Tab-separated table of C-alpha atoms (C1' of nucleotides) in Angstrom:
chain	number	residue	atom	x	y	z
A	1	UNK	CA	12.256	37.985	2.258
A	2	UNK	CA	10.594	37.626	5.629
A	3	UNK	CA	6.912	37.061	4.938
A	4	UNK	CA	4.967	34.520	6.949
A	5	UNK	CA	6.048	30.893	6.764
A	6	UNK	CA	4.385	28.539	4.309
A	7	UNK	CA	2.321	26.142	6.405
A	8	UNK	CA	2.547	22.542	5.178
A	9	UNK	CA	0.442	19.473	5.982
A	10	UNK	CA	2.173	16.157	5.324
A	11	UNK	CA	0.212	12.948	4.620
A	12	UNK	CA	2.164	9.705	4.246
A	13	UNK	CA	1.634	6.343	5.885
A	14	UNK	CA	5.271	5.458	6.489
A	15	UNK	CA	6.379	7.059	9.707
A	16	UNK	CA	10.072	6.993	8.902
A	17	UNK	CA	9.554	8.659	5.524
A	18	UNK	CA	7.093	11.202	6.841
A	19	UNK	CA	9.338	12.177	9.736
A	20	UNK	CA	12.374	12.387	7.502
A	21	UNK	CA	10.647	14.623	4.970
A	22	UNK	CA	9.270	16.799	7.758
A	23	UNK	CA	12.757	17.247	9.154
A	24	UNK	CA	14.148	18.141	5.746
A	25	UNK	CA	11.415	20.669	5.031
A	26	UNK	CA	11.843	22.129	8.509
A	27	UNK	CA	15.402	23.010	7.551
A	28	UNK	CA	14.093	25.397	4.880
A	29	UNK	CA	13.720	28.870	6.403
A	30	UNK	CA	10.362	29.614	4.801
A	31	UNK	CA	8.622	26.255	5.301
A	32	UNK	CA	6.866	24.978	8.390
A	33	UNK	CA	5.282	21.547	8.778
A	34	UNK	CA	2.231	22.249	10.915
A	35	UNK	CA	0.698	18.779	10.936
A	36	UNK	CA	1.262	15.197	9.825
A	37	UNK	CA	-1.262	12.429	9.183
A	38	UNK	CA	-0.771	8.804	8.283
A	39	UNK	CA	-4.152	7.927	6.788
A	40	UNK	CA	-5.970	9.318	3.764
A	41	UNK	CA	-9.249	9.612	5.611
A	42	UNK	CA	-7.670	11.868	8.230
A	43	UNK	CA	-6.606	14.475	5.705
A	44	UNK	CA	-9.890	16.375	5.467
A	45	UNK	CA	-10.192	16.743	9.242
A	46	UNK	CA	-6.589	17.859	9.618
A	47	UNK	CA	-7.021	20.441	6.866
A	48	UNK	CA	-10.051	21.927	8.603
A	49	UNK	CA	-8.219	22.058	11.896
A	50	UNK	CA	-4.827	23.392	10.787
A	51	UNK	CA	-5.649	25.377	7.635
A	52	UNK	CA	-2.336	24.610	5.924
A	53	UNK	CA	-1.222	26.613	2.899
A	54	UNK	CA	-0.093	23.508	1.036
A	55	UNK	CA	-0.985	19.823	1.475
A	56	UNK	CA	1.555	17.180	0.440
A	57	UNK	CA	-0.155	13.836	-0.216
A	58	UNK	CA	1.327	10.407	-0.763
A	59	UNK	CA	-0.769	8.292	-3.118
A	60	UNK	CA	-0.575	5.019	-1.219
A	61	UNK	CA	-2.174	5.286	2.187
A	62	UNK	CA	-4.563	3.175	4.247
A	63	UNK	CA	-8.106	4.389	4.701
A	64	UNK	CA	-8.269	6.458	1.553
A	65	UNK	CA	-5.730	6.933	-1.221
A	66	UNK	CA	-4.178	10.329	-1.813
A	67	UNK	CA	-5.958	10.958	-5.095
A	68	UNK	CA	-9.381	10.374	-3.599
A	69	UNK	CA	-8.458	12.578	-0.665
A	70	UNK	CA	-7.407	15.301	-3.101
A	71	UNK	CA	-10.739	15.078	-4.914
A	72	UNK	CA	-12.435	16.016	-1.647
A	73	UNK	CA	-10.464	19.250	-1.195
A	74	UNK	CA	-11.387	21.605	-4.040
A	75	UNK	CA	-9.505	24.883	-3.997
A	76	UNK	CA	-6.817	23.603	-1.617
A	77	UNK	CA	-3.217	23.941	-2.826
A	78	UNK	CA	-1.974	20.350	-3.059
A	79	UNK	CA	1.040	18.352	-4.165
A	80	UNK	CA	0.918	14.639	-4.921
A	81	UNK	CA	3.949	12.572	-4.026
A	82	UNK	CA	3.941	9.425	-6.108
A	83	UNK	CA	5.978	6.337	-5.361
A	84	UNK	CA	6.373	5.428	-8.962
A	85	UNK	CA	5.420	6.721	-12.354
A	86	UNK	CA	1.876	5.628	-13.055
A	87	UNK	CA	1.039	8.146	-15.778
A	88	UNK	CA	-2.694	7.654	-15.272
A	89	UNK	CA	-2.377	9.062	-11.771
A	90	UNK	CA	-1.145	12.384	-13.104
A	91	UNK	CA	-4.334	12.816	-15.130
A	92	UNK	CA	-6.559	12.029	-12.178
A	93	UNK	CA	-4.542	14.375	-10.007
A	94	UNK	CA	-4.833	17.266	-12.426
A	95	UNK	CA	-8.560	16.615	-12.756
A	96	UNK	CA	-8.820	16.874	-8.951
A	97	UNK	CA	-7.242	20.329	-9.008
A	98	UNK	CA	-3.811	19.237	-7.856
A	99	UNK	CA	-1.152	21.632	-9.126
A	100	UNK	CA	1.990	19.809	-8.042
A	101	UNK	CA	3.032	16.267	-8.894
A	102	UNK	CA	6.451	14.821	-8.148
A	103	UNK	CA	7.853	11.311	-7.830
A	104	UNK	CA	9.521	10.171	-4.644
A	105	UNK	CA	12.836	9.869	-6.388
A	106	UNK	CA	12.992	13.606	-6.933
A	107	UNK	CA	15.375	15.566	-4.722
A	108	UNK	CA	14.361	17.419	-1.581
A	109	UNK	CA	15.116	20.695	-3.350
A	110	UNK	CA	12.588	19.767	-5.961
A	111	UNK	CA	9.911	19.183	-3.337
A	112	UNK	CA	10.661	22.509	-1.671
A	113	UNK	CA	10.532	24.267	-5.023
A	114	UNK	CA	7.230	22.618	-5.819
A	115	UNK	CA	5.753	23.701	-2.502
A	116	UNK	CA	6.751	27.321	-3.088
A	117	UNK	CA	5.421	27.325	-6.657
A	118	UNK	CA	2.121	25.754	-5.764
A	119	UNK	CA	1.727	28.096	-2.799
A	120	UNK	CA	2.227	31.026	-5.148
A	121	UNK	CA	-0.622	29.737	-7.303
A	122	UNK	CA	1.574	28.117	-9.957
A	123	UNK	CA	2.092	24.553	-11.096
A	124	UNK	CA	4.975	22.179	-10.649
A	125	UNK	CA	5.063	18.914	-12.569
A	126	UNK	CA	8.113	16.722	-12.637
A	127	UNK	CA	9.400	16.918	-16.222
A	128	UNK	CA	9.961	13.171	-16.551
A	129	UNK	CA	6.540	12.339	-15.169
A	130	UNK	CA	4.874	14.786	-17.516
A	131	UNK	CA	6.717	13.348	-20.492
A	132	UNK	CA	5.812	9.774	-19.687
A	133	UNK	CA	2.187	10.782	-19.099
A	134	UNK	CA	2.180	12.276	-22.594
A	135	UNK	CA	3.630	9.084	-24.005
A	136	UNK	CA	1.175	6.847	-22.187
A	137	UNK	CA	-1.797	8.991	-23.111
A	138	UNK	CA	-5.316	8.370	-21.966
A	139	UNK	CA	-6.652	5.047	-20.892
A	140	UNK	CA	-8.072	3.139	-23.864
A	141	UNK	CA	-10.474	1.274	-21.599
A	142	UNK	CA	-14.163	2.063	-21.430
A	143	UNK	CA	-15.845	2.431	-18.060
A	144	UNK	CA	-17.265	-1.064	-18.177
A	145	UNK	CA	-13.955	-2.579	-19.178
A	146	UNK	CA	-12.182	-0.787	-16.364
A	147	UNK	CA	-14.745	-1.840	-13.748
A	148	UNK	CA	-14.640	-5.452	-14.841
A	149	UNK	CA	-10.850	-5.586	-14.931
A	150	UNK	CA	-10.645	-3.819	-11.603
A	151	UNK	CA	-12.856	-6.413	-9.955
A	152	UNK	CA	-10.885	-9.177	-11.653
A	153	UNK	CA	-7.756	-7.660	-10.135
A	154	UNK	CA	-9.263	-8.222	-6.691
A	155	UNK	CA	-9.561	-11.881	-7.559
A	156	UNK	CA	-13.246	-11.981	-8.488
A	157	UNK	CA	-14.478	-14.667	-10.873
A	158	UNK	CA	-16.545	-13.903	-13.950
A	159	UNK	CA	-19.672	-14.949	-12.109
A	160	UNK	CA	-18.958	-12.608	-9.207
A	161	UNK	CA	-18.166	-9.721	-11.527
A	162	UNK	CA	-21.380	-10.354	-13.436
A	163	UNK	CA	-23.388	-10.217	-10.216
A	164	UNK	CA	-21.658	-7.080	-9.001
A	165	UNK	CA	-22.206	-5.213	-12.276
A	166	UNK	CA	-25.660	-6.662	-13.004
A	167	UNK	CA	-24.508	-8.188	-16.273
A	168	UNK	CA	-24.552	-11.549	-17.987
A	169	UNK	CA	-21.452	-13.677	-17.619
A	170	UNK	CA	-20.948	-13.596	-21.361
A	171	UNK	CA	-20.887	-9.821	-21.297
A	172	UNK	CA	-18.297	-9.756	-18.588
A	173	UNK	CA	-16.127	-12.175	-20.516
A	174	UNK	CA	-16.461	-9.882	-23.481
A	175	UNK	CA	-15.336	-6.812	-21.536
A	176	UNK	CA	-12.382	-8.652	-20.105
A	177	UNK	CA	-11.497	-9.947	-23.539
A	178	UNK	CA	-11.552	-6.509	-25.126
A	179	UNK	CA	-9.583	-5.048	-22.231
A	180	UNK	CA	-6.988	-7.762	-22.744
A	181	UNK	CA	-6.815	-6.932	-26.448
A	182	UNK	CA	-6.541	-3.165	-25.899
A	183	UNK	CA	-3.753	-3.644	-23.377
A	184	UNK	CA	-1.808	-5.915	-25.690
A	185	UNK	CA	-2.034	-8.696	-23.130
A	186	UNK	CA	-2.737	-12.362	-23.600
A	187	UNK	CA	-4.725	-13.142	-20.462
A	188	UNK	CA	-6.327	-11.607	-17.424
A	189	UNK	CA	-3.171	-11.570	-15.347
A	190	UNK	CA	-0.967	-9.745	-17.836
A	191	UNK	CA	-3.825	-7.343	-18.554
A	192	UNK	CA	-4.113	-6.496	-14.861
A	193	UNK	CA	-0.385	-5.957	-14.618
A	194	UNK	CA	-0.335	-3.738	-17.696
A	195	UNK	CA	-3.239	-1.608	-16.502
A	196	UNK	CA	-1.792	-1.184	-13.009
A	197	UNK	CA	1.561	-0.262	-14.517
A	198	UNK	CA	-0.008	2.682	-16.324
A	199	UNK	CA	-2.278	3.714	-13.474
A	200	UNK	CA	-5.377	2.918	-15.528
A	201	UNK	CA	-6.897	0.471	-13.164
B	1	UNK	CA	31.473	7.804	24.607
B	2	UNK	CA	33.649	9.173	21.826
B	3	UNK	CA	34.675	6.178	19.732
B	4	UNK	CA	34.838	6.400	15.970
B	5	UNK	CA	31.624	7.109	14.091
B	6	UNK	CA	29.507	4.240	12.787
B	7	UNK	CA	29.871	4.295	9.000
B	8	UNK	CA	26.564	3.642	7.211
B	9	UNK	CA	25.809	2.776	3.576
B	10	UNK	CA	22.263	3.601	2.464
B	11	UNK	CA	20.567	1.767	-0.430
B	12	UNK	CA	17.123	2.954	-1.534
B	13	UNK	CA	15.811	3.816	-4.962
B	14	UNK	CA	13.749	6.840	-4.026
B	15	UNK	CA	15.989	9.870	-3.929
B	16	UNK	CA	13.750	11.945	-1.688
B	17	UNK	CA	13.450	9.170	0.886
B	18	UNK	CA	17.116	8.289	0.760
B	19	UNK	CA	18.191	11.896	1.151
B	20	UNK	CA	15.745	12.475	3.969
B	21	UNK	CA	16.890	9.420	5.895
B	22	UNK	CA	20.520	10.352	5.331
B	23	UNK	CA	19.868	13.798	6.743
B	24	UNK	CA	18.092	12.383	9.768
B	25	UNK	CA	20.849	9.887	10.491
B	26	UNK	CA	23.440	12.607	10.022
B	27	UNK	CA	21.873	14.455	12.938
B	28	UNK	CA	22.845	11.590	15.246
B	29	UNK	CA	26.258	12.332	16.738
B	30	UNK	CA	27.610	8.805	16.354
B	31	UNK	CA	26.318	7.981	12.853
B	32	UNK	CA	27.825	8.932	9.532
B	33	UNK	CA	26.348	8.132	6.116
B	34	UNK	CA	29.403	7.456	3.988
B	35	UNK	CA	27.697	6.458	0.760
B	36	UNK	CA	24.321	6.135	-0.912
B	37	UNK	CA	23.234	3.963	-3.826
B	38	UNK	CA	19.947	3.733	-5.672
B	39	UNK	CA	20.216	0.291	-7.256
B	40	UNK	CA	20.540	-3.147	-5.710
B	41	UNK	CA	23.263	-4.188	-8.107
B	42	UNK	CA	25.443	-1.276	-7.015
B	43	UNK	CA	25.506	-2.338	-3.374
B	44	UNK	CA	28.334	-4.869	-3.611
B	45	UNK	CA	30.667	-2.433	-5.387
B	46	UNK	CA	29.892	0.367	-2.952
B	47	UNK	CA	30.539	-1.915	0.016
B	48	UNK	CA	33.963	-2.877	-1.362
B	49	UNK	CA	34.847	0.744	-1.974
B	50	UNK	CA	33.586	2.368	1.224
B	51	UNK	CA	33.796	-0.473	3.778
B	52	UNK	CA	30.756	0.679	5.798
B	53	UNK	CA	30.115	-0.702	9.270
B	54	UNK	CA	26.410	-1.161	8.599
B	55	UNK	CA	24.452	-1.421	5.335
B	56	UNK	CA	20.814	-0.300	5.296
B	57	UNK	CA	18.918	-1.913	2.402
B	58	UNK	CA	15.489	-1.175	1.017
B	59	UNK	CA	13.809	-4.288	-0.344
B	60	UNK	CA	12.326	-2.770	-3.475
B	61	UNK	CA	15.026	-1.507	-5.797
B	62	UNK	CA	15.720	-1.691	-9.515
B	63	UNK	CA	18.532	-3.911	-10.705
B	64	UNK	CA	18.485	-6.288	-7.766
B	65	UNK	CA	16.186	-6.463	-4.769
B	66	UNK	CA	17.581	-5.838	-1.307
B	67	UNK	CA	17.228	-9.434	-0.136
B	68	UNK	CA	19.222	-10.789	-3.053
B	69	UNK	CA	21.824	-8.103	-2.490
B	70	UNK	CA	22.016	-9.129	1.178
B	71	UNK	CA	22.568	-12.763	0.219
B	72	UNK	CA	25.708	-11.667	-1.623
B	73	UNK	CA	27.288	-10.016	1.422
B	74	UNK	CA	27.965	-12.715	4.004
B	75	UNK	CA	29.423	-11.397	7.255
B	76	UNK	CA	28.409	-7.806	6.556
B	77	UNK	CA	26.281	-6.089	9.223
B	78	UNK	CA	23.010	-5.316	7.457
B	79	UNK	CA	19.554	-3.920	8.149
B	80	UNK	CA	16.571	-4.467	5.855
B	81	UNK	CA	14.088	-1.654	5.510
B	82	UNK	CA	10.795	-3.098	4.332
B	83	UNK	CA	7.983	-1.092	2.841
B	84	UNK	CA	5.338	-3.357	4.186
B	85	UNK	CA	5.019	-6.426	6.327
B	86	UNK	CA	5.580	-9.447	4.135
B	87	UNK	CA	6.456	-11.964	6.841
B	88	UNK	CA	8.160	-14.267	4.345
B	89	UNK	CA	10.754	-11.599	3.719
B	90	UNK	CA	11.859	-11.702	7.326
B	91	UNK	CA	12.707	-15.384	7.011
B	92	UNK	CA	14.696	-14.884	3.845
B	93	UNK	CA	16.479	-11.954	5.435
B	94	UNK	CA	17.462	-13.906	8.527
B	95	UNK	CA	18.646	-16.762	6.317
B	96	UNK	CA	20.859	-14.269	4.468
B	97	UNK	CA	22.531	-13.241	7.719
B	98	UNK	CA	20.660	-9.978	8.129
B	99	UNK	CA	20.435	-9.031	11.802
B	100	UNK	CA	18.162	-5.993	11.585
B	101	UNK	CA	14.701	-5.801	10.071
B	102	UNK	CA	12.376	-2.831	10.432
B	103	UNK	CA	9.357	-1.545	8.517
B	104	UNK	CA	9.358	1.898	6.964
B	105	UNK	CA	6.673	3.057	9.315
B	106	UNK	CA	8.973	2.693	12.296
B	107	UNK	CA	10.319	5.901	13.779
B	108	UNK	CA	13.719	7.375	12.993
B	109	UNK	CA	14.805	6.606	16.548
B	110	UNK	CA	14.033	2.977	15.912
B	111	UNK	CA	16.259	2.953	12.838
B	112	UNK	CA	19.117	4.596	14.724
B	113	UNK	CA	18.707	2.118	17.566
B	114	UNK	CA	18.733	-0.763	15.119
B	115	UNK	CA	21.917	0.508	13.477
B	116	UNK	CA	23.717	0.727	16.814
B	117	UNK	CA	22.547	-2.704	17.915
B	118	UNK	CA	23.494	-4.394	14.684
B	119	UNK	CA	26.852	-2.641	14.651
B	120	UNK	CA	27.508	-3.994	18.125
B	121	UNK	CA	26.871	-7.525	16.834
B	122	UNK	CA	23.328	-7.796	18.148
B	123	UNK	CA	19.945	-8.170	16.488
B	124	UNK	CA	17.083	-5.762	16.076
B	125	UNK	CA	13.744	-6.988	14.795
B	126	UNK	CA	10.661	-4.836	14.834
B	127	UNK	CA	8.355	-6.446	17.420
B	128	UNK	CA	5.242	-6.235	15.249
B	129	UNK	CA	7.041	-7.695	12.253
B	130	UNK	CA	8.394	-10.557	14.310
B	131	UNK	CA	4.965	-11.318	15.731
B	132	UNK	CA	3.262	-11.380	12.348
B	133	UNK	CA	6.059	-13.544	10.944
B	134	UNK	CA	5.367	-16.021	13.747
B	135	UNK	CA	1.676	-15.961	12.905
B	136	UNK	CA	2.226	-16.438	9.201
B	137	UNK	CA	4.695	-19.256	9.689
B	138	UNK	CA	6.575	-20.983	6.940
B	139	UNK	CA	5.452	-21.138	3.394
B	140	UNK	CA	3.342	-24.248	2.798
B	141	UNK	CA	4.349	-24.306	-0.854
B	142	UNK	CA	6.831	-26.799	-2.241
B	143	UNK	CA	9.615	-25.542	-4.504
B	144	UNK	CA	7.797	-26.599	-7.643
B	145	UNK	CA	4.581	-24.969	-6.560
B	146	UNK	CA	6.366	-21.736	-5.738
B	147	UNK	CA	8.241	-21.652	-9.062
B	148	UNK	CA	5.087	-22.302	-11.041
B	149	UNK	CA	3.055	-19.707	-9.166
B	150	UNK	CA	5.856	-17.212	-9.424
B	151	UNK	CA	5.968	-17.550	-13.187
B	152	UNK	CA	2.191	-17.342	-13.333
B	153	UNK	CA	2.447	-14.087	-11.400
B	154	UNK	CA	4.556	-12.687	-14.237
B	155	UNK	CA	1.680	-13.466	-16.567
B	156	UNK	CA	3.016	-16.686	-18.057
B	157	UNK	CA	0.549	-19.231	-19.425
B	158	UNK	CA	0.608	-22.879	-18.402
B	159	UNK	CA	2.349	-23.737	-21.668
B	160	UNK	CA	5.104	-21.180	-21.034
B	161	UNK	CA	5.552	-22.320	-17.457
B	162	UNK	CA	5.772	-25.930	-18.616
B	163	UNK	CA	8.495	-25.020	-21.105
B	164	UNK	CA	10.421	-22.971	-18.568
B	165	UNK	CA	10.361	-25.698	-15.933
B	166	UNK	CA	10.730	-28.631	-18.371
B	167	UNK	CA	7.429	-30.146	-17.288
B	168	UNK	CA	4.231	-31.382	-18.890
B	169	UNK	CA	1.353	-28.914	-19.007
B	170	UNK	CA	-0.749	-31.224	-16.892
B	171	UNK	CA	1.906	-31.260	-14.204
B	172	UNK	CA	2.048	-27.492	-14.122
B	173	UNK	CA	-1.708	-27.301	-13.797
B	174	UNK	CA	-1.450	-29.710	-10.921
B	175	UNK	CA	1.124	-27.600	-9.090
B	176	UNK	CA	-0.914	-24.477	-9.570
B	177	UNK	CA	-4.006	-26.288	-8.391
B	178	UNK	CA	-2.380	-27.507	-5.200
B	179	UNK	CA	-0.876	-24.076	-4.570
B	180	UNK	CA	-4.353	-22.584	-4.936
B	181	UNK	CA	-5.721	-25.112	-2.447
B	182	UNK	CA	-2.931	-24.546	0.081
B	183	UNK	CA	-3.406	-20.801	-0.060
B	184	UNK	CA	-7.148	-21.046	0.421
B	185	UNK	CA	-7.681	-19.342	-2.910
B	186	UNK	CA	-10.151	-20.123	-5.663
B	187	UNK	CA	-8.116	-19.276	-8.733
B	188	UNK	CA	-4.700	-18.244	-9.943
B	189	UNK	CA	-5.200	-14.549	-9.332
B	190	UNK	CA	-6.281	-14.803	-5.706
B	191	UNK	CA	-3.528	-17.346	-5.087
B	192	UNK	CA	-0.936	-14.926	-6.436
B	193	UNK	CA	-2.302	-12.126	-4.291
B	194	UNK	CA	-2.319	-14.310	-1.186
B	195	UNK	CA	1.243	-15.519	-1.728
B	196	UNK	CA	2.569	-12.036	-2.410
B	197	UNK	CA	0.787	-10.747	0.680
B	198	UNK	CA	2.740	-13.172	2.848
B	199	UNK	CA	6.016	-12.750	1.020
B	200	UNK	CA	5.975	-16.372	-0.113
B	201	UNK	CA	6.196	-15.723	-3.772
C	1	DT	C1'	13.163	-54.575	6.058
C	2	DC	C1'	8.699	-52.960	5.710
C	3	DG	C1'	5.258	-49.779	5.655
C	4	DC	C1'	4.075	-44.892	5.444
C	5	DC	C1'	4.056	-40.442	3.747
C	6	DA	C1'	5.344	-36.413	1.101
C	7	DC	C1'	6.699	-34.881	-3.289
C	8	DG	C1'	7.022	-35.201	-8.374
C	9	DA	C1'	4.779	-36.454	-12.380
C	10	DT	C1'	0.941	-37.671	-15.649
C	11	DG	C1'	-3.558	-37.838	-18.359
C	12	DA	C1'	-8.636	-37.612	-18.384
C	13	DC	C1'	-12.283	-34.859	-17.249
C	14	DA	C1'	-14.927	-30.672	-15.599
C	15	DA	C1'	-15.148	-25.840	-15.140
C	16	DA	C1'	-13.722	-21.281	-16.063
C	17	DT	C1'	-11.835	-18.142	-19.301
C	18	DG	C1'	-11.127	-15.906	-23.865
C	19	DT	C1'	-12.863	-14.950	-28.797
C	20	DC	C1'	-16.064	-13.947	-32.222
C	21	DA	C1'	-19.977	-12.197	-34.892
C	22	DA	C1'	-23.921	-9.775	-34.277
C	23	DA	C1'	-27.606	-6.516	-32.852
C	24	DG	C1'	-29.441	-2.425	-30.515
C	25	DG	C1'	-28.763	2.348	-28.851
C	26	DA	C1'	-26.521	6.964	-28.259
C	27	DC	C1'	-24.067	10.570	-30.297
C	28	DG	C1'	-22.198	13.660	-33.557
C	29	DC	C1'	-21.786	15.092	-38.498
C	30	DT	C1'	-23.666	16.271	-43.248
D	1	DA	C1'	-33.358	12.464	-41.693
D	2	DG	C1'	-29.584	9.600	-42.970
D	3	DC	C1'	-24.965	7.993	-42.021
D	4	DG	C1'	-21.125	6.371	-39.557
D	5	DT	C1'	-18.876	5.401	-35.289
D	6	DC	C1'	-18.447	3.827	-30.784
D	7	DC	C1'	-20.205	1.682	-26.579
D	8	DT	C1'	-22.992	-1.882	-24.575
D	9	DT	C1'	-24.903	-6.245	-24.490
D	10	DT	C1'	-25.536	-11.036	-25.696
D	11	DG	C1'	-24.925	-16.235	-26.810
D	12	DA	C1'	-22.177	-19.794	-29.195
D	13	DC	C1'	-17.852	-21.657	-29.621
D	14	DA	C1'	-12.714	-22.560	-28.820
D	15	DT	C1'	-9.161	-22.525	-25.638
D	16	DT	C1'	-7.183	-22.427	-21.228
D	17	DT	C1'	-7.360	-23.460	-16.529
D	18	DG	C1'	-8.515	-26.279	-12.331
D	19	DT	C1'	-9.536	-30.981	-10.160
D	20	DC	C1'	-9.026	-35.702	-9.515
D	21	DA	C1'	-7.326	-40.450	-9.411
D	22	DT	C1'	-3.210	-42.600	-10.105
D	23	DC	C1'	1.674	-44.112	-10.174
D	24	DG	C1'	6.718	-43.916	-9.074
D	25	DT	C1'	10.443	-42.539	-5.999
D	26	DG	C1'	12.987	-41.455	-2.001
D	27	DG	C1'	13.310	-40.519	2.881
D	28	DC	C1'	12.166	-41.780	7.716
D	29	DG	C1'	10.491	-44.208	11.687
D	30	DA	C1'	8.890	-48.686	13.579
DNA sequence: TCGCCACGATGACAAATGTCAAAGGACGCT
DNA sequence: AGCGTCCTTTGACATTTGTCATCGTGGCGA
């Protein structure tokens, strides 16, 4: 097979990792890394400029996280590279039109395979990730509960959360309390940890 | 120069990253990756078996973190690869006898340089890391304060912390309170975030 | 030796957090 | 329309957390 090369854009904030992956992919005869960016908010510009066939996005990046960046690129063939299995991320990614999702502890072969599949219009989901996403299911939190807990995770007090959401303090306490209950936690801190663990935050 | 190759052991939990770095280092004519492990608690065994010249350790690993692993290998030439700049880590690393410390967003050249320097008995510290470690200085927390905050970060209540540390609940509250004050925080959650940010946890 | 200071420890008090029962509204189902 | 269910919102109350004044101890310099 000697068709044109698959043009790949790589977005990851860690230079060493990004360079290493680029080198690995460059060893594949049919893949070509045409551009690299280190910030989520540079992805859109780079896509317009280089018109890659497939975009590989890390989730954790400064400026804008990979999932948000993906949501701004409808129709683009994309693969999310996730540091660790937060099942909630997989749902958001699929909702954003991402067709490939693999954890960083997959092998390089797996990444190359995913790129080829996604470029051909197919899907590639890491089997373990998919399974754990099934197990974890949807977030049990309502919108309000998630917002309140999310602000609490930034260190905001009940009063500050109430102001930000235009609610009474009592209401905020109630949302936090029910979030704690739904997450099987006993206080704000364990609830935050549990929600972040699942990618529900 | 045609001396023997520098034998490197690579410890990192993410397969893709580890493989990519191994490939990159393998391209250097004087470096040879003789073994790879994915868990901190496998490092000691692998070192005994393969006798590498230099060990490259990621900080975040299952089983045992890279710093703890380093503390168990006195005399071994080691380099810590840190995901992100927690200045406190640098201190712990130096105390453990680590002579190389670079962030993951350094370039591959920088890693290779660090390996050669450390192998030759020298030091290699990323300039930016070193500067921010100077800025951040030592942890202002006393041992008790750090233990209490650390347990709180796991989600423990005051009662649980008191039991674990064999203290009165009032005493624990006092330690947490003074930790909060020292960190310029307003509550437990922001204190935990601040301490983790600096690597003081 | 004598202060001085930092750390460990404690309980009383104030403030923030977590729980509960309840009421209104939106939505789908019969 | 009538019913049930779920989300949102609220205030009262219980519990947990944070602050403060205080005391003892051990090191360190004058």
